[in-house]
mmCIF file of C-alpha atoms and ligand atoms in Angstrom:
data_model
loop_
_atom_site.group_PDB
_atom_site.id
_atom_site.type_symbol
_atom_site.label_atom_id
_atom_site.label_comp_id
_atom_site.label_asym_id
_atom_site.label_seq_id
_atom_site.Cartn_x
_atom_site.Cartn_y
_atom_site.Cartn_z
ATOM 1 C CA UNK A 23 -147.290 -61.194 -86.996
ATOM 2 C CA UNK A 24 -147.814 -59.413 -83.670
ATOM 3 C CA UNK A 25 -145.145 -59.417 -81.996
ATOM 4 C CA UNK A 26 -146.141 -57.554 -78.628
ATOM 5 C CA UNK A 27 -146.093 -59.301 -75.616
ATOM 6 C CA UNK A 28 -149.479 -60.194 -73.858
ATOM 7 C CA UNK A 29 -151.136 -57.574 -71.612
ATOM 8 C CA UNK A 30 -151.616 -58.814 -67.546
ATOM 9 C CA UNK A 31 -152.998 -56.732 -65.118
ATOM 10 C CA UNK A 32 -150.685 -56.846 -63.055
ATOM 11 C CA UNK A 33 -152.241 -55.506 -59.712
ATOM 12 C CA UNK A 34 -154.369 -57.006 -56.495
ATOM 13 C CA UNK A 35 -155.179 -53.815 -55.536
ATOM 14 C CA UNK A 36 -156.422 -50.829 -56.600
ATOM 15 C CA UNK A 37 -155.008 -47.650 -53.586
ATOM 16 C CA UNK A 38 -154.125 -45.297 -55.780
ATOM 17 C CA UNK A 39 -153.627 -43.993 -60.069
ATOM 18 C CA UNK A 40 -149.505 -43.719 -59.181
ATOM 19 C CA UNK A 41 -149.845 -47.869 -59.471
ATOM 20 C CA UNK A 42 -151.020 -47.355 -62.828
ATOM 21 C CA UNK A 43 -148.770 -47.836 -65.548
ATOM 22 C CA UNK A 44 -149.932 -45.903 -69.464
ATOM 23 C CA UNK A 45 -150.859 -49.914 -70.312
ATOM 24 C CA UNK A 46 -153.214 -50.515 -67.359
ATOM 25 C CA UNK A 47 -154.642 -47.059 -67.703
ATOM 26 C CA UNK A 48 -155.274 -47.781 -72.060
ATOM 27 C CA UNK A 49 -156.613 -51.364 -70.639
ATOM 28 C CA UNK A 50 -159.413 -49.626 -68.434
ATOM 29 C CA UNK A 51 -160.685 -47.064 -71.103
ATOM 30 C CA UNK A 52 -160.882 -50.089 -73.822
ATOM 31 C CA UNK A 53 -162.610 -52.258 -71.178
ATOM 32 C CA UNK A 54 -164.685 -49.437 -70.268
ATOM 33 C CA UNK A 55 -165.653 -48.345 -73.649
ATOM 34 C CA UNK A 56 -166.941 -51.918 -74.402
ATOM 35 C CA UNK A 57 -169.149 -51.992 -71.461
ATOM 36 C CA UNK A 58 -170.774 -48.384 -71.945
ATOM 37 C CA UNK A 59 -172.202 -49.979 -74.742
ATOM 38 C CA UNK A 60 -173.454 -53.332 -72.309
ATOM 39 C CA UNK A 61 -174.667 -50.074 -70.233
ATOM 40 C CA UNK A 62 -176.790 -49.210 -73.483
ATOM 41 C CA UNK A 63 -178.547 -52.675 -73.965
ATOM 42 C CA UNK A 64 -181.972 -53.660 -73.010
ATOM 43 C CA UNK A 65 -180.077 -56.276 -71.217
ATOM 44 C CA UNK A 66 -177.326 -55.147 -69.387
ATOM 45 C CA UNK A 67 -175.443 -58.126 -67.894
ATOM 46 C CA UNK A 68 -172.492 -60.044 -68.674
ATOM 47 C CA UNK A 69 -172.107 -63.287 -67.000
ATOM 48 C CA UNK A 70 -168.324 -62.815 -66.235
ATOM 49 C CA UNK A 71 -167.885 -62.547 -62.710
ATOM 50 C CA UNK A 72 -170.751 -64.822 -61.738
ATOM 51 C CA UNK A 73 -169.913 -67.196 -58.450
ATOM 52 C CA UNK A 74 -167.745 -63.395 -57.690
ATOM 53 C CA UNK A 75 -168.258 -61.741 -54.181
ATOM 54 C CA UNK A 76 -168.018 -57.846 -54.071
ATOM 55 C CA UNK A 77 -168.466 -56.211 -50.337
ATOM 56 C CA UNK A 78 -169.208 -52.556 -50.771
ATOM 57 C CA UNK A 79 -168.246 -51.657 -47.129
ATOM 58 C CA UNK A 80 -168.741 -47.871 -46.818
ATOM 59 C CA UNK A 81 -168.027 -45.707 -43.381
ATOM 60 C CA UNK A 82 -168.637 -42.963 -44.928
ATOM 61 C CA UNK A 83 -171.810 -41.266 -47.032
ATOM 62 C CA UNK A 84 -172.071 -41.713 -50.598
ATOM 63 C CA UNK A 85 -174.591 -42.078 -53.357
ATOM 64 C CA UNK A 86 -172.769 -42.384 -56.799
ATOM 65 C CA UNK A 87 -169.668 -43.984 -56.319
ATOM 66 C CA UNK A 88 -171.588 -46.832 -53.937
ATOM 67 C CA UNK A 89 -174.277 -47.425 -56.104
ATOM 68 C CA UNK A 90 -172.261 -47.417 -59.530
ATOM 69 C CA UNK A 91 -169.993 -50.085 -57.658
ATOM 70 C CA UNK A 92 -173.240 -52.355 -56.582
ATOM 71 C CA UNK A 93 -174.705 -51.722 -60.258
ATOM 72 C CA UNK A 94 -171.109 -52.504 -62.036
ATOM 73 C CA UNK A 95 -170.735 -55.837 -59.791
ATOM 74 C CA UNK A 96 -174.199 -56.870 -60.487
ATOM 75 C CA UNK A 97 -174.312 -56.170 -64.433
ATOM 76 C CA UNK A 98 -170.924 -58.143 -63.963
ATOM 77 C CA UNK A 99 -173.410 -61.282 -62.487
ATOM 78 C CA UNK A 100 -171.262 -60.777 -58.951
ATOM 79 C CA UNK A 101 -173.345 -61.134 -55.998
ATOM 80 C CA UNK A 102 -172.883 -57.826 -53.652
ATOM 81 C CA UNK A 103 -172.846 -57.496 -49.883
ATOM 82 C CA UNK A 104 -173.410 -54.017 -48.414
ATOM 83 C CA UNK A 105 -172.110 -52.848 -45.211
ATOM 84 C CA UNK A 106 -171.960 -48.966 -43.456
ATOM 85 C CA UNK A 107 -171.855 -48.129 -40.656
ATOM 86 C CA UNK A 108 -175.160 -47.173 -39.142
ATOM 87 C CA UNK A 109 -176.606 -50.683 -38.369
ATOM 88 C CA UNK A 110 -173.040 -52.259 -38.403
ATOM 89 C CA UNK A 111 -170.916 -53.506 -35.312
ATOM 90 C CA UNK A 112 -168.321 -50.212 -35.748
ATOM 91 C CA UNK A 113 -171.041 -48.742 -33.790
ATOM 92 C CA UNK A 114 -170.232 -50.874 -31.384
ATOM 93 C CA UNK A 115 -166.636 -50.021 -30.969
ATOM 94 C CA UNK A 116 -165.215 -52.905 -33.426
ATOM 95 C CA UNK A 117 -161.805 -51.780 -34.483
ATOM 96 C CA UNK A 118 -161.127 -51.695 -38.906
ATOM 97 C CA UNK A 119 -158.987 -54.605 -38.358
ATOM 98 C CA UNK A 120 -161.550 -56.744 -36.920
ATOM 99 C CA UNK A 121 -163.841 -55.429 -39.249
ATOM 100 C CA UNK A 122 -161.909 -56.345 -42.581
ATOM 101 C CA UNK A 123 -160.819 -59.629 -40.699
ATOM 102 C CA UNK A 124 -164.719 -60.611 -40.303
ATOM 103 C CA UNK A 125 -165.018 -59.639 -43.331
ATOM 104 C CA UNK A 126 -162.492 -61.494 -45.074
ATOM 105 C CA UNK A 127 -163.526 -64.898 -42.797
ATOM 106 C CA UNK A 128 -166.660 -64.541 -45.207
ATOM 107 C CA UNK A 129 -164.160 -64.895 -48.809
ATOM 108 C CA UNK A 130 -165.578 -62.370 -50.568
ATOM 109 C CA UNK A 131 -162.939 -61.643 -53.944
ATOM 110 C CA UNK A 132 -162.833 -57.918 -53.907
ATOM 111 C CA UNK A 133 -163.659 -55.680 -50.898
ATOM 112 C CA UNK A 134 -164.372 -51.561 -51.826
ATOM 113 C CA UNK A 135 -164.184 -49.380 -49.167
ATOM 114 C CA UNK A 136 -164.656 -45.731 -48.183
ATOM 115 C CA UNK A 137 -162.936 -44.512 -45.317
ATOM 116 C CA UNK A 138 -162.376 -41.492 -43.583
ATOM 117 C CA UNK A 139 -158.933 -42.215 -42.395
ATOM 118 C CA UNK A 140 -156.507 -41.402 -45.080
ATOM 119 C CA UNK A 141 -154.601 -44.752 -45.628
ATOM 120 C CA UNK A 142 -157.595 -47.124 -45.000
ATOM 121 C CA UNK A 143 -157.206 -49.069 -47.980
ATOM 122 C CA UNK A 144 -153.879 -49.199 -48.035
ATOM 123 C CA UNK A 145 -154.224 -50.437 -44.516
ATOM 124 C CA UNK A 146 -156.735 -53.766 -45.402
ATOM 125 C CA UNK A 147 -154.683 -54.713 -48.635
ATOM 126 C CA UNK A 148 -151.813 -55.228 -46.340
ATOM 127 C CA UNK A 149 -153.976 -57.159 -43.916
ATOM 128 C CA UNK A 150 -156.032 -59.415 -46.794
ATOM 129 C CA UNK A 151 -155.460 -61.564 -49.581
ATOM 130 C CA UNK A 152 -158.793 -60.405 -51.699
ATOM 131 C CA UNK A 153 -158.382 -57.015 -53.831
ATOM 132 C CA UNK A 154 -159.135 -53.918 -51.881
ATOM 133 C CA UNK A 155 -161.025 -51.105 -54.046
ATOM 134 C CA UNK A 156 -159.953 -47.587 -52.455
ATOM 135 C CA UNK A 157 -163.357 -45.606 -53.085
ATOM 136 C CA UNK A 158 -162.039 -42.776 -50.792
ATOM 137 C CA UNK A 159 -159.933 -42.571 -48.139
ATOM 138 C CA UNK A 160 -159.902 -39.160 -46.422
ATOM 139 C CA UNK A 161 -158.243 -36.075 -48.077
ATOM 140 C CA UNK A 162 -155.519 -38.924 -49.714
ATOM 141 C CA UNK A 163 -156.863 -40.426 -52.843
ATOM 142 C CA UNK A 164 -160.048 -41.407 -54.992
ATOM 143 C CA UNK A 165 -158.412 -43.441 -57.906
ATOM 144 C CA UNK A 166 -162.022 -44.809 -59.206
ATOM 145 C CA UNK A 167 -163.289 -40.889 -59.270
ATOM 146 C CA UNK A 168 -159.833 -39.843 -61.480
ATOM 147 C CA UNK A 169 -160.457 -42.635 -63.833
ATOM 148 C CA UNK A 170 -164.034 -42.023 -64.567
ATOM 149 C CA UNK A 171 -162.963 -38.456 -64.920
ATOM 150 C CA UNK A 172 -160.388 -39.692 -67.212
ATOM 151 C CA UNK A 173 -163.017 -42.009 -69.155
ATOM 152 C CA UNK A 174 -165.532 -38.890 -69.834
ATOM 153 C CA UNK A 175 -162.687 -37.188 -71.333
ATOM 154 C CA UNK A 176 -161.163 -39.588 -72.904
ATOM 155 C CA UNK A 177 -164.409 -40.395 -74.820
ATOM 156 C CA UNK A 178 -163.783 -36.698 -76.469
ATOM 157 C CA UNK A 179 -159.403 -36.451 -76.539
ATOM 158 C CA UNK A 180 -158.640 -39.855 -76.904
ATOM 159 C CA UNK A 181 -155.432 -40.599 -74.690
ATOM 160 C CA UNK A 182 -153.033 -39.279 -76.842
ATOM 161 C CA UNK A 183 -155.284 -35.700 -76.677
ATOM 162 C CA UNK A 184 -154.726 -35.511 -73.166
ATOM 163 C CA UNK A 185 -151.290 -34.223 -73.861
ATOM 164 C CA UNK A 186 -150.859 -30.325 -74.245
ATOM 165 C CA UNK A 187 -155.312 -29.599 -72.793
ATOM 166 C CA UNK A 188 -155.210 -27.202 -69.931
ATOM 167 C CA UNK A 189 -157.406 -28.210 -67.027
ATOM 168 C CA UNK A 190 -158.328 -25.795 -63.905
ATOM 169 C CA UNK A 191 -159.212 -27.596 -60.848
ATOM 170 C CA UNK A 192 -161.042 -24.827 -58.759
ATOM 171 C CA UNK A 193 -162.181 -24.367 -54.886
ATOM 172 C CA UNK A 194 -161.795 -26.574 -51.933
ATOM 173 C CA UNK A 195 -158.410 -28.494 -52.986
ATOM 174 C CA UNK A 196 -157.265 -29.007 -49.377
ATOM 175 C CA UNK A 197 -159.428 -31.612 -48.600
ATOM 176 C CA UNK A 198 -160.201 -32.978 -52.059
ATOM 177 C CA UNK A 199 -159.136 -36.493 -52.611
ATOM 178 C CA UNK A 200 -160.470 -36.096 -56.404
ATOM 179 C CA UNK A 201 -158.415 -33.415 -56.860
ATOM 180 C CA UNK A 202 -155.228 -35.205 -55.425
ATOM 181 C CA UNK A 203 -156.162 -38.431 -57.488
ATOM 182 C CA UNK A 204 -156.661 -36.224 -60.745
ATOM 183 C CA UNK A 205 -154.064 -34.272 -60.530
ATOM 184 C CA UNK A 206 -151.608 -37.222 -60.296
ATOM 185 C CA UNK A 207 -153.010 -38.927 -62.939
ATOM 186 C CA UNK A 208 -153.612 -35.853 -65.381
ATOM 187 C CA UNK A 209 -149.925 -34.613 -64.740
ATOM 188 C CA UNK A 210 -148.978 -38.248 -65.837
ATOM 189 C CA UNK A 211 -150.678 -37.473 -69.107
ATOM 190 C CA UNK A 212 -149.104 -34.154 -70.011
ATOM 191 C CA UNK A 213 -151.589 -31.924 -68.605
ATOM 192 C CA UNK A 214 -150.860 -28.510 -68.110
ATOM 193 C CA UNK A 215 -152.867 -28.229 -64.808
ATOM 194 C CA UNK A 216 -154.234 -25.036 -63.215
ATOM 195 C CA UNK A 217 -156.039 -25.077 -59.501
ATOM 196 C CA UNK A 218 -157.549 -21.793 -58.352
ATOM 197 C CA UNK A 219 -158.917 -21.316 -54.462
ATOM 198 C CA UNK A 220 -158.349 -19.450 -51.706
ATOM 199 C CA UNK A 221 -155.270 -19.697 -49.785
ATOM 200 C CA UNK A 222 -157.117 -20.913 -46.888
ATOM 201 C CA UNK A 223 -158.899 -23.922 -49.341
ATOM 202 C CA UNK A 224 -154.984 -24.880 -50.491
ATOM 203 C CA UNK A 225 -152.994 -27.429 -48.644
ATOM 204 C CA UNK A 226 -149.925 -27.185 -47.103
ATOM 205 C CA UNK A 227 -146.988 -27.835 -49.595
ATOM 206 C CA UNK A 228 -149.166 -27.251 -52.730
ATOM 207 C CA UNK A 229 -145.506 -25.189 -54.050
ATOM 208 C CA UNK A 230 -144.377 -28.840 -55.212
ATOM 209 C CA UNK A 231 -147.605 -29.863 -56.534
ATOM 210 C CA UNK A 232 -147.176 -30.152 -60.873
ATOM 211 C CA UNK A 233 -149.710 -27.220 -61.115
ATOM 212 C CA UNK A 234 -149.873 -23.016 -61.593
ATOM 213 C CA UNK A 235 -151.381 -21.824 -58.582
ATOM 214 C CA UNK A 236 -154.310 -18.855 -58.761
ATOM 215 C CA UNK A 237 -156.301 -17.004 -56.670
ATOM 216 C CA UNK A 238 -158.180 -14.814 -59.066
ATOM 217 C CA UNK A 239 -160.836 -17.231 -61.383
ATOM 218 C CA UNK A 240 -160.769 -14.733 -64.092
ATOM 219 C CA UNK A 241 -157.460 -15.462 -64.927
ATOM 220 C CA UNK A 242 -157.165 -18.941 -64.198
ATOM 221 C CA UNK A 243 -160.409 -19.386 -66.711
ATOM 222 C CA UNK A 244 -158.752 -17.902 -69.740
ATOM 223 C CA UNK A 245 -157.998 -20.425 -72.670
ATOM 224 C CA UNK A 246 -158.651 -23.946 -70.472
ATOM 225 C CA UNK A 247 -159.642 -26.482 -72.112
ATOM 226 C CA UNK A 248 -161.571 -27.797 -69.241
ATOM 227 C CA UNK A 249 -162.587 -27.000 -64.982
ATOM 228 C CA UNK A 250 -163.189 -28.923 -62.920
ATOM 229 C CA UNK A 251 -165.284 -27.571 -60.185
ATOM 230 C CA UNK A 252 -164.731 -29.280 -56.459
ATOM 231 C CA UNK A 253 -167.422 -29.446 -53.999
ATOM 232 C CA UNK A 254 -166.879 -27.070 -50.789
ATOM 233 C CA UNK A 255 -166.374 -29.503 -48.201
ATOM 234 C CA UNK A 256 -168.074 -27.661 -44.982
ATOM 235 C CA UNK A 257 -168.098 -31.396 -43.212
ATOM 236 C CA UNK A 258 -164.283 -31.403 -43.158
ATOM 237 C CA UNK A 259 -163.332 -27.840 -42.340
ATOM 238 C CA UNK A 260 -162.217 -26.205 -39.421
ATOM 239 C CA UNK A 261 -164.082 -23.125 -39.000
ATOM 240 C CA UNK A 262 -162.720 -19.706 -39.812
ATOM 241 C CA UNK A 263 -161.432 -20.923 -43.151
ATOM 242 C CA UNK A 264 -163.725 -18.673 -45.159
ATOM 243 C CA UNK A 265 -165.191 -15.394 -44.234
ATOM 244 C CA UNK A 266 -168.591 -16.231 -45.301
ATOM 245 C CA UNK A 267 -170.232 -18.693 -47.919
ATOM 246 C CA UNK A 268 -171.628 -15.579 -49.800
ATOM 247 C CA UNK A 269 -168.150 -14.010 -50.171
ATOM 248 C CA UNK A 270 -166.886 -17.432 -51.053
ATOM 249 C CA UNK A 271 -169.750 -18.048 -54.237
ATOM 250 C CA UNK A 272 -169.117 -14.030 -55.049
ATOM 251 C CA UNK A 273 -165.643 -14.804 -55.967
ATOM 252 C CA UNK A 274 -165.370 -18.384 -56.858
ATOM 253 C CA UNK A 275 -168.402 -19.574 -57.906
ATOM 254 C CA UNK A 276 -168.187 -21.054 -61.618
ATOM 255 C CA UNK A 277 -170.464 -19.304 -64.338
ATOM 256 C CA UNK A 278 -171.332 -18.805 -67.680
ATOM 257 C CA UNK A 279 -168.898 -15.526 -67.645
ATOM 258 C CA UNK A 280 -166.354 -17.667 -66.438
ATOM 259 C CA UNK A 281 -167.339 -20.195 -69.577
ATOM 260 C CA UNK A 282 -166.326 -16.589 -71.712
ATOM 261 C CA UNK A 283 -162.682 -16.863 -71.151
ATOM 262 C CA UNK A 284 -162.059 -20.186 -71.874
ATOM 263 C CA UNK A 285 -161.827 -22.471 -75.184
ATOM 264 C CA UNK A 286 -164.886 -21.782 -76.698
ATOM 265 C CA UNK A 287 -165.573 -25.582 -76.512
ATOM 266 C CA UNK A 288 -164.556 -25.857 -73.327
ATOM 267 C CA UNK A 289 -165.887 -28.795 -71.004
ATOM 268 C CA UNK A 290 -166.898 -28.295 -67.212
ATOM 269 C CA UNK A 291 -166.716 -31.493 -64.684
ATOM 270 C CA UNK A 292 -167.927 -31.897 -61.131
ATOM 271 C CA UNK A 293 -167.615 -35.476 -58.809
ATOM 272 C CA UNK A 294 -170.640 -34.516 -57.360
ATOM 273 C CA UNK A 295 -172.538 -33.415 -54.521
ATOM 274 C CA UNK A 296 -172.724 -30.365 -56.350
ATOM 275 C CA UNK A 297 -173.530 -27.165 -54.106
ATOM 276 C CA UNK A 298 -175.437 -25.233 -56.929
ATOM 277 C CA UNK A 299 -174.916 -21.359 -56.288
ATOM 278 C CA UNK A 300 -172.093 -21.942 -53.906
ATOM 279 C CA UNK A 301 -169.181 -23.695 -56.393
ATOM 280 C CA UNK A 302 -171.433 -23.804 -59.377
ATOM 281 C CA UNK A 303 -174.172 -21.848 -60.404
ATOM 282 C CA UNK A 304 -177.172 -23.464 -61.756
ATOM 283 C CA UNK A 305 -176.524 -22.213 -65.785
ATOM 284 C CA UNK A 306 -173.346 -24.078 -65.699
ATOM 285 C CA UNK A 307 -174.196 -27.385 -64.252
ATOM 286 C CA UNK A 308 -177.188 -27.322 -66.393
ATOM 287 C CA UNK A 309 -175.638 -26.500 -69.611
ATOM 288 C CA UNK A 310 -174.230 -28.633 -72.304
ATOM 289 C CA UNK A 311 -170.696 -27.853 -71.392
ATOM 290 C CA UNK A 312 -171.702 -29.733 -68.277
ATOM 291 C CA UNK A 313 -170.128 -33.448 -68.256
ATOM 292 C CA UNK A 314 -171.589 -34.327 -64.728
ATOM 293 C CA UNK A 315 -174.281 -36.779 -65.893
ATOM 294 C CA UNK A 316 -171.673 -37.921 -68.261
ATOM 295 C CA UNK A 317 -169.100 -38.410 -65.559
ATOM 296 C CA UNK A 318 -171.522 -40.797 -63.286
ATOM 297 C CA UNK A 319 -172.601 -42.874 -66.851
ATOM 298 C CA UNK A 320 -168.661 -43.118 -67.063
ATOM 299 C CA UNK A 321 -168.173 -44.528 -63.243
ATOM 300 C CA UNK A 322 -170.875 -47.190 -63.913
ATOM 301 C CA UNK A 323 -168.150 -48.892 -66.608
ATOM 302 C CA UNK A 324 -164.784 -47.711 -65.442
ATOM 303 C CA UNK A 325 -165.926 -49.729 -61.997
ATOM 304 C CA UNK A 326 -166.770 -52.396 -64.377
ATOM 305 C CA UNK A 327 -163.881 -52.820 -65.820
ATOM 306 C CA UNK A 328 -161.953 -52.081 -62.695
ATOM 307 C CA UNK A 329 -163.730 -55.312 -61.047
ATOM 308 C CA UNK A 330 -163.366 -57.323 -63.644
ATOM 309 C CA UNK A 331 -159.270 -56.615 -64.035
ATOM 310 C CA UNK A 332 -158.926 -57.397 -60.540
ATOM 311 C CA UNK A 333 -161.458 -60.365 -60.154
ATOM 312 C CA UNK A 334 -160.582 -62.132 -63.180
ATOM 313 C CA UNK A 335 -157.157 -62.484 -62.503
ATOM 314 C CA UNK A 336 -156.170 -66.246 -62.738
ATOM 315 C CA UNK A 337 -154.957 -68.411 -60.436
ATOM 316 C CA UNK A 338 -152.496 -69.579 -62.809
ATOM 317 C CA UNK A 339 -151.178 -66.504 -63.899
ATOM 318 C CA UNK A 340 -151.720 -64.446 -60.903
ATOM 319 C CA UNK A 341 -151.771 -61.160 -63.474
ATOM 320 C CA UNK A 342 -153.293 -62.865 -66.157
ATOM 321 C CA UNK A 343 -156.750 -61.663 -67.321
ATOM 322 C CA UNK A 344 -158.697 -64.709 -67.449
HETATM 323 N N1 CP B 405 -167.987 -38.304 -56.321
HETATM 324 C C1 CP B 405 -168.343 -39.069 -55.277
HETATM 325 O O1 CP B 405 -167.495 -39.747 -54.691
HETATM 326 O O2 CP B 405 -169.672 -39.030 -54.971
HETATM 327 P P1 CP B 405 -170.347 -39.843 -53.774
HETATM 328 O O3 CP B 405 -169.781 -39.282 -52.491
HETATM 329 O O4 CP B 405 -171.817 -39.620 -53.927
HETATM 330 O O5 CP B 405 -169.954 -41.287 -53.919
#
C-alpha cells in the first residue's frame, strides 16, 4: 500500500529556486523528462493547458528563454500574448504597475517577465492574483535558467548524483543572475561549488557566498566535474572593470587545456549568448563536452512543466495538480 501523502505544488509563483522544496524540484525533472520525449514526437502538443493564457512580457532582450516559454505554452495548447517594450506603451512613460495592472485587466493565468530591475517579479506577484514567471530580473535571480541547468545535468547524475560533483562557475559573476540562481540551487544539492573571475567581475560580499573563491583558472579547473562558463556582460558594466577584453580572454577564456585538468569526462555549460573567443573559445563550445544545445532542448520542457505546475493548479485545491 502506498502510504505517502499526495504531492501539491504548492506555489503561485515562481521568483526564485530558494521557494523550492527537494519535492517540487524531483516534481519538475519527472515532469520535464516526460515532455522531452512530447519534444521528440512528430506531434508535439498536449492539450493540457488549452483555454490557458500565457503573457510573455519581456523589457529586456532575449532569444532562448522567450521563445522556449512561447514554444512550451503553445505545445501546452495555451494561447500566448507577447509584449516588449519597443512598440509597447513603457515607451510612453507607463509605470510597471500600470503595466502589470493592464495586463492583468486582460486575465491572462500566468504572466513571465524579464526585467531589468532586480525585484520585478517579486514586485507583480504581490500586485496580481495570476502566477508571475521570474525569467530575469536584473543581477537577482533566473530560477527557469538554474532549473534547465539542473535538468541537463540531471539527465546524466540523476538527483541523488548531484551530491559530492564539483562545479566551477567562471567569469562575470557580479552581474550574473544564472550564477546567483545556480549557485543557490546547486549548494542546496550538495555541490561543492567553485567560481573563478577577476576581483573586479566578483560582487560585493561574495566571502559568505557557499563557494571557494579563485582567481587563477588553472587551478580552479583541476578535477571539476563540470564549468560553467558565464557570458561577459559589457551591457551592465561600469567601465574600468577590466583592463582590456584581450587581457580578459588571455587569462580567462575557457579551452581545451583548461578541459586537461579536469575529470576526464567532464561537462562544460553556458546560458547563452556565448562570446566565442572572449569566455569560450570556439573548440570548447563546439565540442562534445559542450551541453549548450543540450541546455536550450532542456529549457523547452523544464518551462513546460513549470507552466503546467502553476496553471493547473485547481481551484479546489489551490496546490493541487489538476
Ligand atoms: N540564457 C538566457 O537567458 O538567454 P536569453 O537572454 O537569450 O533568453
Amino acid at each position: 500500500m502506498d502510504t505517502n501523502p499526495p504531492y501539491f505544488w504548492p506555489h503561485k509563483d515562481l521568483l526564485d529556486v530558494t521557494q523550492l522544496s527537494i519535492q517540487d524540484l524531483q516534481h519538475l525533472m519527472n515532469l520535464a523528462e516526460s515532455f522531452k520525449e512530447l519534444n521528440q514526437r512528430p506531434v508535439k502538443k498536449a492539450p493540457t493547458l488549452k483555454g490557458k493564457s500565457v503573457v510573455l512580457f519581456f523589457a529586456e532582450n532575449s532569444t532562448r528563454t522567450k521563445t522556449s516559454f512561447d514554444m512550451a505554452a503553445k505545445r501546452l495548447s495555451a494561447d500566448t500574448f507577447a509584449l516588449a517594450t519597443a512598440g509597447s506603451s513603457i515607451n510612453k512613460g507607463e509605470s510597471l504597475k500600470d503595466t502589470a495592472l493592464t495586463l492583468e485587466a486582460m486575465n491572462p493565468d500566468i504572466i513571465v517577465i524579464r526585467h531589468a530591475a532586480s525585484g520585478a517579479a517579486q514586485y507583480l506577484a504581490n500586485l496580481l492574483d495570476c502566477s508571475i514567471v521570474n525569467a530575469g530580473d536584473g543581477w537577482h535571480a533566473h530560477p527557469t535558467q538554474a532549473l534547465l541547468d539542473c535538468f541537463s545535468l540531471y539527465g546524466l547524475w540523476g538527483l541523488e548524483g548531484f551530491k559530492g560533483k564539483t562545479l566551477l562557475i567562471l567569469g562575470d559573476i557580479a552581474h550574473s543572475r544564472v550564477a546567483r540562481s545556480n549557485i543557490r540551487i546547486l549548494s542546496s544539492l550538495g555541490v561543492n561549488l567553485r567560481i573563478c573571475a577577476p576581483r573586479t567581475l566578483l560582487p560585493a560580499g561574495v566571502e559568505n557566498w557557499p563557494v571557494e573563491i579563485y582567481s587563477d583558472l588553472d587551478k580552479a579547473a583541476r578535477d571539476v566535474d563540470a564549468i560553467m562558463a558565464l557570458r561577459l556582460q559589457l551591457e551592465r558594466q561600469q567601465a574600468g572593470l577590466l583592463p582590456n577584453l584581450a587581457e580578459y580572454a588571455k587569462r580567462y577564456c575557457l579551452t581545451t587545456d583548461h578541459l586537461g585538468l579536469a575529470r576526464p569526462d567532464v561537462k562544460v555549460l553556458h546560458p547563452g549568448p556565448m562570446n566565442r573567443g572572449l569566455e569560450i573559445s570556439d573548440d570548447v563550445a563546439d565540442s562534445a563536452y559542450c551541453l549548450v544545445l543540450d541546455q536550450v532542448n532542456a529549457g523547452v520542457a523544464i518551462r513546460m512543466a513549470i507552466l503546467l505546475s502553476l496553471a493547473a493548479r485547481s481551484k479546489e485545491h489551490p496546490n493541487a495538480i489538476g
